[in-house]
Short mmCIF file of C-alpha atoms in Angstrom, two decimals:
data_model
loop_
_atom_site.label_atom_id
_atom_site.label_comp_id
_atom_site.label_asym_id
_atom_site.label_seq_id
_atom_site.Cartn_x
_atom_site.Cartn_y
_atom_site.Cartn_z
CA MET A 289 49.65 188.31 81.67
CA ILE A 290 47.79 191.49 80.75
CA ASN A 291 44.44 189.81 81.40
CA ARG A 292 45.65 188.63 84.81
CA LEU A 293 46.81 192.13 85.72
CA ARG A 294 43.51 193.57 84.54
CA THR A 295 41.56 191.02 86.60
CA SER A 296 43.69 191.72 89.67
CA PHE A 297 43.18 195.45 89.22
CA LEU A 298 39.40 195.07 88.93
CA ALA A 299 39.30 192.81 91.99
CA THR A 300 41.30 195.20 94.17
CA PRO A 301 38.34 197.36 95.34
CA TYR A 302 36.41 194.22 96.37
CA ALA A 303 39.44 192.84 98.20
CA VAL A 304 39.87 196.14 100.06
CA TRP A 305 36.17 196.17 100.91
CA ILE A 306 36.29 192.61 102.30
CA LEU A 307 39.44 193.44 104.28
CA ILE A 308 38.01 196.59 105.87
CA CYS A 309 34.39 195.54 106.36
CA THR A 310 34.73 191.81 107.08
CA ILE A 311 38.18 190.55 108.02
CA LEU A 312 39.34 193.41 110.25
CA PRO A 313 36.05 193.60 112.24
CA LEU A 314 36.17 189.83 112.66
CA PHE A 315 39.66 189.97 114.15
CA TYR A 316 38.52 192.91 116.28
CA ILE A 317 35.67 190.84 117.71
CA LEU A 318 37.98 187.86 118.17
CA GLY A 319 40.38 190.06 120.12
CA TYR A 320 37.60 191.06 122.50
CA ALA A 321 36.44 187.45 122.79
CA ILE A 322 39.75 186.12 124.12
CA THR A 323 40.54 188.97 126.49
CA THR A 324 39.11 190.43 129.68
CA SER A 325 38.12 194.04 130.21
CA GLU A 326 41.65 194.58 131.57
CA GLY A 327 43.20 193.13 128.40
CA SER A 328 44.47 189.82 129.81
CA PHE A 329 44.02 186.55 127.92
CA THR A 330 41.02 184.37 128.81
CA LEU A 331 38.76 181.73 127.32
CA SER A 332 35.92 182.37 129.76
CA ASN A 333 34.05 184.48 127.23
CA LEU A 334 33.96 181.52 124.86
CA THR A 335 33.11 178.90 127.46
CA ALA A 336 30.33 181.14 128.79
CA ILE A 337 28.05 179.52 126.21
CA ALA A 338 27.86 176.58 128.66
CA ASP A 339 26.02 178.78 131.15
CA PRO A 340 22.44 177.46 131.55
CA VAL A 341 20.93 180.80 130.54
CA HIS A 342 23.02 180.96 127.36
CA LEU A 343 22.43 177.30 126.51
CA SER A 344 18.70 177.77 126.98
CA SER A 345 18.70 180.79 124.66
CA LEU A 346 20.79 178.94 122.07
CA TRP A 347 18.51 175.91 122.16
CA LEU A 348 15.43 178.13 121.83
CA SER A 349 17.05 179.91 118.87
CA ILE A 350 17.74 176.56 117.19
CA LYS A 351 14.14 175.42 117.70
CA VAL A 352 12.65 178.69 116.42
CA ALA A 353 15.02 178.75 113.43
CA PHE A 354 14.22 175.10 112.64
CA VAL A 355 10.45 175.62 112.83
CA THR A 356 10.75 178.80 110.75
CA THR A 357 12.78 176.97 108.10
CA VAL A 358 10.33 174.05 107.93
CA ILE A 359 7.31 176.35 107.61
CA CYS A 360 9.05 178.42 104.94
CA LEU A 361 9.91 175.26 103.00
CA VAL A 362 6.36 173.90 103.23
CA LEU A 363 4.93 177.22 102.02
CA ALA A 364 7.62 178.09 99.48
CA TYR A 365 7.82 174.86 97.47
CA PRO A 366 4.16 174.80 96.33
CA VAL A 367 4.31 178.52 95.53
CA ALA A 368 7.51 178.09 93.50
CA LEU A 369 6.06 175.03 91.75
CA ILE A 370 2.85 176.86 90.84
CA LEU A 371 4.80 179.83 89.49
CA HIS A 372 7.02 177.50 87.48
CA ASN A 373 4.02 175.67 85.99
CA LEU A 374 2.44 178.97 84.97
CA LYS A 375 5.23 179.30 82.38
CA ILE A 376 5.55 183.04 82.83
CA SER A 377 7.78 184.35 80.06
CA ASN A 378 9.07 187.32 82.03
CA LYS A 379 10.75 185.58 84.97
CA GLY A 380 12.30 188.86 86.07
CA PHE A 381 8.81 190.12 86.90
CA VAL A 382 8.25 187.13 89.21
CA VAL A 383 11.48 187.89 91.03
CA PHE A 384 10.44 191.54 91.26
CA LEU A 385 7.15 190.58 92.95
CA PHE A 386 8.98 188.74 95.72
CA ILE A 387 11.67 191.32 96.36
CA LEU A 388 9.18 194.22 96.27
CA PRO A 389 8.21 193.90 99.98
CA MET A 390 11.91 193.98 100.88
CA TRP A 391 12.09 197.54 99.59
CA MET A 392 10.04 198.59 102.60
CA ASN A 393 11.97 199.21 105.79
CA PHE A 394 12.41 196.00 107.80
CA MET A 395 11.39 197.66 111.07
CA LEU A 396 8.19 199.03 109.55
CA ARG A 397 7.19 195.61 108.28
CA ILE A 398 7.69 193.99 111.69
CA LEU A 399 5.93 196.87 113.46
CA ALA A 400 3.00 196.35 111.11
CA TRP A 401 2.76 192.76 112.35
CA GLN A 402 2.89 194.07 115.90
CA ILE A 403 -0.22 196.12 115.17
CA ILE A 404 -1.94 193.22 113.40
CA LEU A 405 -1.31 190.75 116.24
CA SER A 406 -2.02 193.08 119.19
CA ASN A 407 -4.98 192.34 121.47
CA ASN A 408 -6.98 195.14 119.85
CA GLY A 409 -5.35 194.76 116.47
CA ILE A 410 -6.63 193.93 113.01
CA LEU A 411 -6.61 190.15 113.49
CA ASN A 412 -8.72 190.18 116.66
CA SER A 413 -11.04 192.80 115.19
CA ILE A 414 -11.79 190.51 112.25
CA LEU A 415 -12.28 187.50 114.54
CA SER A 416 -14.65 189.46 116.75
CA ALA A 417 -16.61 190.72 113.75
CA ILE A 418 -17.31 187.18 112.53
CA GLY A 419 -18.13 185.88 116.01
CA LEU A 420 -14.96 183.90 116.67
CA PRO A 421 -12.92 184.05 119.89
CA THR A 422 -9.92 186.36 119.87
CA VAL A 423 -6.36 185.12 120.06
CA HIS A 424 -3.47 186.49 122.08
CA ILE A 425 -0.24 185.50 120.39
CA LEU A 426 1.66 188.77 120.54
CA TYR A 427 4.80 188.53 122.70
CA THR A 428 4.94 184.75 122.33
CA LYS A 429 7.15 182.31 120.43
CA ALA A 430 4.35 181.89 117.91
CA ALA A 431 4.43 185.60 117.09
CA VAL A 432 8.21 185.56 116.73
CA THR A 433 8.03 182.53 114.44
CA LEU A 434 5.29 184.14 112.35
CA GLY A 435 7.36 187.31 111.97
CA MET A 436 10.42 185.34 110.89
CA VAL A 437 8.42 183.29 108.38
CA TYR A 438 7.02 186.47 106.89
CA ASP A 439 10.45 188.07 106.71
CA PHE A 440 12.46 185.11 105.38
CA LEU A 441 9.91 183.39 103.10
CA PRO A 442 11.14 185.13 99.91
CA TYR A 443 14.64 183.78 100.59
CA MET A 444 13.19 180.27 100.38
CA ILE A 445 10.94 180.85 97.37
CA LEU A 446 13.52 182.45 95.07
CA PRO A 447 16.21 179.72 95.07
CA ILE A 448 13.59 176.96 94.74
CA TYR A 449 11.88 178.78 91.88
CA ASN A 450 15.24 179.31 90.21
CA ALA A 451 16.07 175.59 90.54
CA LEU A 452 12.69 174.55 89.17
CA SER A 453 13.11 176.92 86.22
CA LYS A 454 16.28 175.07 85.21
CA ILE A 455 14.52 171.69 84.93
CA ASN A 456 14.19 170.71 81.28
CA ASP A 457 10.56 170.06 80.37
CA SER A 458 11.66 167.14 78.19
CA VAL A 459 12.73 165.26 81.34
CA ILE A 460 9.23 165.57 82.80
CA GLU A 461 7.68 164.58 79.47
CA ALA A 462 9.97 161.57 79.20
CA ALA A 463 8.91 160.40 82.66
CA ALA A 464 5.24 160.68 81.64
CA ASP A 465 5.90 158.77 78.41
CA LEU A 466 7.46 155.97 80.45
CA GLY A 467 4.30 155.66 82.52
CA ALA A 468 5.23 157.65 85.61
CA ASN A 469 2.29 159.28 87.35
CA TRP A 470 2.33 162.79 88.83
CA TRP A 471 3.48 161.68 92.27
CA THR A 472 6.30 159.50 90.94
CA THR A 473 7.50 162.29 88.67
CA PHE A 474 7.36 164.77 91.53
CA THR A 475 9.24 162.60 94.04
CA LYS A 476 11.74 160.99 91.64
CA ILE A 477 12.41 163.85 89.21
CA THR A 478 11.22 167.26 90.36
CA ILE A 479 12.38 167.18 93.99
CA PRO A 480 15.84 165.67 93.27
CA LEU A 481 16.51 168.18 90.47
CA SER A 482 15.46 171.08 92.71
CA ARG A 483 17.49 169.86 95.70
CA ASP A 484 20.15 172.55 95.23
CA GLY A 485 17.49 175.25 95.48
CA ILE A 486 16.01 173.61 98.57
CA LEU A 487 19.37 173.44 100.32
CA SER A 488 20.17 177.04 99.37
CA GLY A 489 16.82 178.17 100.71
CA ILE A 490 17.32 176.25 103.95
CA ILE A 491 20.69 177.93 104.50
CA MET A 492 19.36 181.39 103.57
CA VAL A 493 16.50 181.04 106.09
CA PHE A 494 18.03 179.04 108.93
CA VAL A 495 21.21 181.13 109.32
CA PRO A 496 19.58 184.58 109.71
CA ALA A 497 16.73 183.10 111.77
CA LEU A 498 19.26 181.57 114.16
CA SER A 499 21.03 184.86 114.80
CA SER A 500 18.00 187.18 114.63
CA PHE A 501 17.14 189.45 117.56
CA VAL A 502 15.09 192.34 116.14
CA VAL A 503 12.00 190.22 115.43
CA SER A 504 12.05 188.69 118.91
CA ASN A 505 12.51 192.16 120.43
CA LEU A 506 9.47 193.59 118.66
CA LEU A 507 7.12 190.58 118.53
CA GLY A 508 8.46 188.80 121.61
CA GLY A 509 8.37 191.84 123.86
CA GLY A 510 11.42 190.70 125.83
CA LYS A 511 9.66 187.46 126.80
CA VAL A 512 11.32 185.39 124.05
CA LEU A 513 15.06 185.48 124.71
CA LEU A 514 17.02 184.15 121.75
CA ILE A 515 20.81 183.91 121.64
CA GLY A 516 20.82 186.97 119.39
CA ASN A 517 19.02 188.93 122.10
CA VAL A 518 21.55 187.80 124.71
CA ILE A 519 24.44 188.97 122.54
CA GLU A 520 22.71 192.26 121.74
CA GLN A 521 22.06 192.93 125.42
CA GLU A 522 25.68 192.22 126.33
CA PHE A 523 26.79 194.88 123.85
CA THR A 524 24.11 197.52 124.49
CA LEU A 525 22.86 197.09 128.07
CA ALA A 526 25.59 195.31 130.03
CA ARG A 527 28.36 196.99 127.99
CA ASN A 528 30.28 193.74 128.26
CA TRP A 529 31.81 193.65 124.80
CA ASN A 530 34.14 190.82 125.76
CA LEU A 531 31.36 188.41 126.68
CA GLY A 532 29.21 189.55 123.77
CA SER A 533 32.12 188.95 121.40
CA GLY A 534 32.76 185.50 122.85
CA LEU A 535 29.15 184.45 122.38
CA SER A 536 29.21 185.93 118.86
CA ILE A 537 32.24 183.82 117.95
CA ILE A 538 30.56 180.66 119.26
CA LEU A 539 27.40 181.46 117.31
CA MET A 540 29.45 182.10 114.18
CA ILE A 541 31.21 178.74 114.59
CA PHE A 542 27.83 177.04 115.02
CA VAL A 543 26.56 178.69 111.84
CA LEU A 544 29.68 177.71 109.87
CA VAL A 545 29.39 174.11 111.05
CA SER A 546 25.71 174.04 110.03
CA MET A 547 26.55 175.39 106.57
CA SER A 548 29.40 172.89 106.21
CA ILE A 549 27.04 170.01 107.04
CA MET A 550 24.53 171.24 104.45
CA ASN A 551 27.26 171.57 101.82
CA ARG A 552 28.56 168.07 102.54
CA LEU A 553 25.03 166.73 102.35
CA ASP A 554 24.60 168.41 98.98
CA ASP A 555 27.89 166.97 97.66
CA SER A 556 27.26 163.46 98.96
CA GLU A 557 23.77 163.27 97.43
CA ASN A 558 24.61 164.97 94.16
CA GLY A 559 22.97 162.84 91.51
CA GLY A 560 22.17 160.07 93.94
CA MET A 561 18.42 160.62 94.02
CA LEU A 562 17.86 160.07 90.32
CA VAL A 563 18.25 156.30 90.45
#
């Protein structure tokens, strides 16, 4: 009984924090979403997602988030695998290396890419110096995707590296003793045992990429309109908090459904790939 009371007491500040900073704002947004500016009940703010402009922005957000996630996965897995095979004793130092860039202000990092990718920026200066044609990708979907990959790549590397670090070396050695080559070991042992890290990384990249708007503002120059940009503009430019809240609720539902599908996929395949 005393331990339960002690646990409840220690959990109280966190419960208050969640109530004030998560639950209450969520109900506040929901209240705006189902009412008009006059305060009457309506579902038009929720059904507004069916508007062609909003659907187009949502579909573009899904495509950009998907491409970003795939690129991050393709880049992150080899990096995590190499780091794991290096057998670094101080794993905390590896984690430190990947979170170090996050200590720099997010806006400054994206603005740096804006300078790099500009027509007279560092990238084109290097290309011109070596006699290659310049590229003009700033304010395009490619620039937005590149910025998101740069920003979210550590969130893919860390969970995969953590999952690989938990694989017992004796399992890999046993596979080799039984005659399995590198590719068989990689596809039948390493990937299945690191699946949890892969799924965690996919969620940690896809969800923020889907709802992002700052990267597309800075590297898209207003030409790449994601659903996050639409919502942001409804709140800041149009001052239509009701419509912005409605679109936010729909986006949140979409994100929750996506996470639920990934969790179900993880549960259904748990242990099934080691046969």
